[in-house]
Coordinates of C-alpha atoms in Angstrom, one line a residue:
M1 CA 32.0 -8.9 20.0
A2 CA 28.3 -9.1 19.1
V3 CA 27.3 -11.0 16.0
T4 CA 25.8 -8.7 13.3
L5 CA 24.2 -9.1 9.9
D6 CA 26.1 -6.1 8.5
G7 CA 27.1 -6.4 4.9
K8 CA 24.6 -9.2 4.2
L9 CA 21.4 -9.2 2.1
V10 CA 18.7 -9.9 4.7
I11 CA 15.4 -11.4 3.6
A12 CA 12.5 -12.0 6.1
I13 CA 10.1 -14.6 4.9
S14 CA 6.9 -16.1 6.3
S15 CA 6.4 -19.8 6.6
R16 CA 3.6 -19.9 4.1
A17 CA 5.8 -18.2 1.5
L18 CA 8.6 -20.7 2.1
F19 CA 6.5 -23.9 2.4
D20 CA 3.1 -25.1 1.1
L21 CA 1.0 -24.6 4.2
D22 CA -2.4 -24.2 2.4
E23 CA -3.8 -27.3 4.1
S24 CA -3.0 -26.3 7.7
N25 CA -3.9 -22.6 7.0
Q26 CA -7.4 -23.8 5.8
I27 CA -7.8 -25.7 9.1
F28 CA -6.9 -22.5 11.0
E29 CA -9.4 -20.5 8.9
E30 CA -12.2 -23.0 9.2
K31 CA -11.7 -24.6 12.7
G32 CA -9.7 -22.1 14.7
E33 CA -6.4 -21.9 16.5
E34 CA -6.9 -24.9 18.8
E35 CA -7.5 -27.4 16.0
Y36 CA -4.7 -25.8 14.0
T37 CA -2.3 -26.3 16.9
K38 CA -3.4 -29.9 17.3
F39 CA -2.9 -30.6 13.6
Q40 CA 0.6 -29.0 13.5
I41 CA 1.8 -30.9 16.5
E42 CA 0.4 -34.2 15.2
H43 CA 2.2 -33.6 11.9
E44 CA 5.4 -31.8 13.1
D45 CA 7.7 -34.6 11.9
E46 CA 6.1 -34.6 8.4
L47 CA 8.1 -32.8 5.7
L48 CA 6.4 -29.8 4.3
S49 CA 6.4 -29.4 0.5
C50 CA 8.2 -26.4 -1.1
G51 CA 6.4 -23.1 -1.3
V52 CA 6.5 -20.6 -4.2
A53 CA 9.5 -18.7 -2.8
F54 CA 11.5 -21.9 -1.9
P55 CA 13.6 -22.1 -5.0
L56 CA 14.6 -18.4 -4.7
I57 CA 15.5 -18.8 -1.0
K58 CA 17.5 -22.0 -1.6
R59 CA 19.6 -20.4 -4.3
L60 CA 20.2 -17.2 -2.3
L61 CA 21.4 -19.2 0.7
A62 CA 24.0 -20.9 -1.6
L63 CA 25.6 -17.6 -2.6
R64 CA 29.2 -17.3 -1.3
D65 CA 31.7 -14.4 -1.4
P66 CA 34.1 -15.5 -4.2
K67 CA 37.1 -14.3 -2.1
T68 CA 36.2 -15.2 1.5
K69 CA 33.7 -18.1 0.7
Q70 CA 31.4 -16.6 3.4
N71 CA 27.7 -16.7 2.9
M72 CA 26.3 -13.4 1.6
V73 CA 22.6 -13.8 2.4
E74 CA 20.7 -14.2 5.7
I75 CA 17.2 -15.5 5.6
I76 CA 15.1 -14.9 8.7
L77 CA 11.9 -16.9 9.3
I78 CA 9.2 -14.5 10.4
S79 CA 6.1 -16.5 11.4
K80 CA 2.7 -15.7 13.0
N81 CA 2.9 -19.2 14.5
D82 CA 3.8 -19.6 18.1
P83 CA 7.1 -21.4 18.9
N84 CA 5.1 -24.6 19.6
T85 CA 3.4 -24.8 16.2
G86 CA 6.4 -23.3 14.5
L87 CA 8.5 -26.4 15.3
R88 CA 7.1 -28.2 12.3
V89 CA 8.4 -25.4 10.0
F90 CA 11.9 -25.6 11.6
N91 CA 11.9 -29.4 11.3
S92 CA 11.2 -29.0 7.6
I93 CA 13.9 -26.3 7.2
E94 CA 16.4 -28.9 8.7
Q95 CA 15.1 -31.7 6.5
H96 CA 15.4 -29.5 3.4
C97 CA 19.0 -28.6 4.5
L98 CA 18.3 -24.9 4.4
T99 CA 20.8 -22.8 6.5
I100 CA 18.1 -20.8 8.2
T101 CA 18.9 -20.4 11.9
R102 CA 17.1 -17.2 13.0
A103 CA 13.4 -16.7 13.5
A104 CA 10.7 -14.6 15.1
F105 CA 7.4 -16.3 16.2
T106 CA 4.7 -13.8 17.0
R107 CA 1.5 -15.9 17.6
G108 CA -1.0 -14.2 15.4
R109 CA 0.4 -10.7 15.6
S110 CA 1.7 -9.0 12.5
P111 CA 5.5 -9.3 12.5
Y112 CA 6.3 -6.1 10.6
K113 CA 7.7 -4.3 13.6
Y114 CA 10.5 -6.8 13.9
L115 CA 11.8 -6.2 10.5
K116 CA 13.8 -3.2 11.8
A117 CA 15.5 -5.3 14.4
F118 CA 16.8 -7.7 11.7
N119 CA 17.6 -4.9 9.3
A120 CA 15.6 -6.7 6.6
D121 CA 16.0 -5.6 3.0
L122 CA 12.9 -7.5 1.9
F123 CA 9.9 -9.1 3.4
L124 CA 8.0 -11.9 1.7
S125 CA 4.6 -13.2 3.0
A126 CA 1.4 -14.8 1.9
N127 CA -0.6 -12.5 4.2
P128 CA -1.6 -9.3 2.4
E129 CA -2.3 -7.3 5.6
D130 CA 1.2 -8.0 7.0
V131 CA 2.7 -7.0 3.7
K132 CA 0.7 -3.8 3.6
L133 CA 1.7 -2.8 7.2
A134 CA 5.4 -3.5 6.3
L135 CA 5.2 -1.3 3.2
Q136 CA 3.5 1.5 5.2
N137 CA 6.5 1.3 7.5
G138 CA 9.1 1.6 4.8
Y139 CA 10.1 -2.0 4.0
A140 CA 10.2 -3.5 0.6
S141 CA 7.5 -6.2 0.9
A142 CA 5.4 -8.4 -1.4
T143 CA 2.5 -10.8 -1.0
I144 CA 3.4 -14.1 -2.6
F145 CA 0.8 -15.7 -4.8
T146 CA 0.5 -19.3 -3.6
G147 CA -1.9 -20.6 -6.3
D148 CA -1.3 -21.7 -9.9
Y149 CA 2.5 -21.6 -9.8
L150 CA 3.0 -23.7 -6.7
K151 CA 3.3 -27.1 -8.3
K152 CA 5.6 -25.8 -11.0
S153 CA 7.9 -24.1 -8.5
E154 CA 8.7 -27.5 -6.9
K155 CA 10.1 -28.7 -10.3
M156 CA 12.2 -25.7 -11.2
D157 CA 15.4 -26.8 -13.0
E158 CA 17.9 -27.7 -10.4
T159 CA 20.7 -27.2 -12.9
M160 CA 19.9 -23.5 -13.1
D161 CA 23.1 -21.6 -12.1
E162 CA 21.8 -18.1 -11.7
I163 CA 19.2 -16.2 -9.7
R164 CA 16.9 -14.1 -11.8
I165 CA 14.7 -11.4 -10.3
A166 CA 12.3 -9.2 -12.2
F167 CA 10.7 -5.9 -11.2
D168 CA 8.0 -3.6 -12.5
G169 CA 9.0 0.0 -12.5
D170 CA 6.3 2.5 -11.3
A171 CA 5.2 2.1 -7.7
V172 CA 7.8 -0.7 -7.3
I173 CA 11.3 0.5 -8.1
F174 CA 10.1 4.1 -8.7
S175 CA 7.4 6.0 -6.9
D176 CA 3.9 6.2 -8.4
E177 CA 4.2 9.9 -9.2
A178 CA 4.1 9.3 -12.9
E179 CA 1.5 6.5 -12.7
R180 CA -0.8 8.9 -10.9
I181 CA -0.8 11.2 -13.9
N182 CA -1.7 8.3 -16.1
V183 CA -4.6 7.3 -13.9
E184 CA -5.9 10.8 -13.3
M185 CA -5.2 12.5 -16.7
G186 CA -4.7 9.7 -19.2
L187 CA -2.0 8.1 -21.2
E188 CA -1.2 11.0 -23.5
E189 CA -0.6 13.3 -20.6
F190 CA 1.5 10.7 -18.9
K191 CA 3.7 10.4 -22.1
K192 CA 3.9 14.2 -22.4
N193 CA 4.9 14.6 -18.7
E194 CA 7.6 11.8 -18.9
A195 CA 9.1 13.3 -22.1
E196 CA 9.3 16.8 -20.6
K197 CA 10.8 15.4 -17.4
S198 CA 13.1 12.8 -18.9
E199 CA 16.2 14.5 -17.3
I200 CA 14.5 14.6 -13.8
P201 CA 14.9 11.4 -11.8
L202 CA 11.8 9.8 -10.4
T203 CA 11.6 9.6 -6.7
P204 CA 12.4 6.2 -5.2
G205 CA 9.7 3.5 -4.8
P206 CA 9.6 0.9 -2.1
F207 CA 11.9 -1.6 -3.9
K208 CA 14.7 0.9 -4.7
G209 CA 16.6 -0.2 -1.6
F210 CA 16.3 -3.9 -2.4
L211 CA 17.5 -3.4 -6.0
T212 CA 20.5 -1.4 -4.6
A213 CA 21.3 -4.3 -2.2
L214 CA 21.2 -6.7 -5.2
N215 CA 23.5 -4.4 -7.1
K216 CA 26.0 -4.6 -4.3
L217 CA 25.9 -8.4 -4.4
Q218 CA 26.4 -8.3 -8.1
D219 CA 29.4 -6.0 -7.7
T220 CA 31.1 -8.7 -5.6
Y221 CA 31.3 -10.9 -8.8
K222 CA 32.1 -8.1 -11.3
H223 CA 35.7 -9.4 -11.8
Y224 CA 34.6 -13.0 -12.2
D225 CA 33.2 -14.8 -15.3
K226 CA 30.4 -16.4 -13.3
R227 CA 27.8 -13.8 -12.2
P228 CA 25.0 -15.6 -10.3
I229 CA 22.4 -12.8 -10.1
R230 CA 20.5 -11.3 -13.0
T231 CA 17.9 -8.6 -12.8
A232 CA 15.3 -7.3 -15.2
L233 CA 12.9 -4.3 -15.4
V234 CA 9.6 -5.4 -17.0
T235 CA 7.4 -2.3 -17.4
A236 CA 4.3 -1.1 -19.2
R237 CA 6.2 2.0 -20.2
N238 CA 7.3 2.5 -23.8
A239 CA 8.9 5.3 -25.9
P240 CA 9.2 8.1 -25.1
A241 CA 8.6 7.3 -21.4
H242 CA 11.4 4.7 -21.3
K243 CA 14.0 7.5 -21.2
R244 CA 13.1 8.7 -17.7
A245 CA 13.2 5.2 -16.3
I246 CA 16.6 4.5 -17.7
K247 CA 18.0 7.9 -16.6
T248 CA 16.6 7.6 -13.1
L249 CA 18.5 4.3 -12.6
R250 CA 21.6 6.0 -14.0
A251 CA 21.2 8.9 -11.6
W252 CA 20.9 6.5 -8.7
G253 CA 24.0 4.7 -9.7
I254 CA 22.3 1.3 -10.0
G255 CA 21.0 -0.7 -12.9
V256 CA 19.3 -3.8 -14.2
D257 CA 20.7 -6.4 -16.6
E258 CA 17.7 -6.5 -18.9
A259 CA 14.8 -4.2 -19.6
F260 CA 11.5 -4.7 -21.4
F261 CA 9.3 -1.7 -22.3
L262 CA 6.0 -3.3 -23.2
G263 CA 3.6 -0.4 -23.8
G264 CA 0.8 -2.0 -22.0
L265 CA 1.2 -5.5 -23.4
D266 CA 0.6 -8.4 -21.0
K267 CA 3.9 -9.2 -19.2
A268 CA 3.4 -13.0 -18.8
S269 CA 5.0 -14.0 -22.1
I270 CA 8.1 -12.0 -21.5
L271 CA 8.3 -13.2 -17.9
E272 CA 8.0 -16.8 -19.0
S273 CA 11.0 -16.3 -21.3
F274 CA 13.1 -14.5 -18.7
D275 CA 12.0 -17.2 -16.2
P276 CA 12.7 -15.3 -12.9
H277 CA 12.7 -16.9 -9.5
I278 CA 10.4 -14.0 -8.6
F279 CA 8.6 -11.1 -10.2
F280 CA 7.4 -8.0 -8.3
D281 CA 4.5 -5.8 -9.6
D282 CA 2.0 -3.4 -8.0
Q283 CA -0.9 -4.2 -10.3
H284 CA -3.0 -7.1 -9.3
T285 CA -4.1 -8.0 -12.8
Y286 CA -0.5 -8.2 -14.0
C287 CA 0.4 -10.3 -10.9
L288 CA -2.5 -12.7 -11.5
N289 CA -1.5 -13.4 -15.1
A290 CA 2.2 -13.6 -14.2
S291 CA 1.6 -16.0 -11.3
K292 CA 0.5 -18.6 -13.8
V293 CA 3.9 -18.8 -15.3
V294 CA 6.5 -17.5 -12.7
P295 CA 6.7 -17.0 -8.9
T296 CA 5.0 -13.6 -8.3
G297 CA 4.8 -11.1 -5.5
H298 CA 2.2 -8.4 -5.3
V299 CA 3.4 -5.0 -4.0
P300 CA 0.3 -3.2 -2.7
S301 CA 1.9 0.2 -3.3
G302 CA 0.9 3.3 -5.3
V303 CA -2.3 4.7 -6.8
K304 CA -3.5 1.4 -8.3
N305 CA -3.8 0.1 -4.7
D306 CA -5.4 3.2 -3.1
E307 CA -8.6 2.2 -1.3

């Protein structure tokens, strides 16, 4: 009988989201593929430092079904390296004791078309174009900010016993249908529209499926005292627009553990307190500020990202 990943949360991740590859990527950008290949081979036995998404991935890999003790998450390395230069990444995976055994190496080509083959619930990458292509083809995807937070991510509290994931609402969990009214007609029309349609669920956004998959994982632990996953909605909405967001999640039969309706306030302070392993937002400005205090993924979806 063929091996399948059915029933597991599947996350595809690029090597630059998992490890700090800024030095070698700079060589590729400035000197080309030949020098990059030479550098990676010469350093393939040197341990790569943790990237921004490393703490999240490490903790997800540790999740076990409380009854069967089987692992519940599959991480797939999706890399634009070729197998030759990708060996350094796999060597570091082994040295960091990560149970990642499956990979796709695509040598410079965008890997988005292989997400279907792995049935991926989420794609994390440091390459904005790859993320955009994946989103356009229906996959929850985010561009990892590899800047200010990188050093702090290596020092995340190893005693932390839960995984925390935070989401923006419009254009992330929900579609951008309401946000378009805000952009095109102004805040007051947005509030009026959301109050009038508070009983009408929003259409799903690109991360609705991923949040649903997380809810299924959480359900596995519902009869146990220890619940290792905690989610939060962190949105610029406030009253009265909060009602539609809450009732949409209720209509979908999914939920979040915490919700923050900030009415346009900067999200960084709340995020620093919630301290998620990752935060997803569609607006670049919010992402930029958030990335200084928590691991952050930009979701280039919706009206705020229209070119």
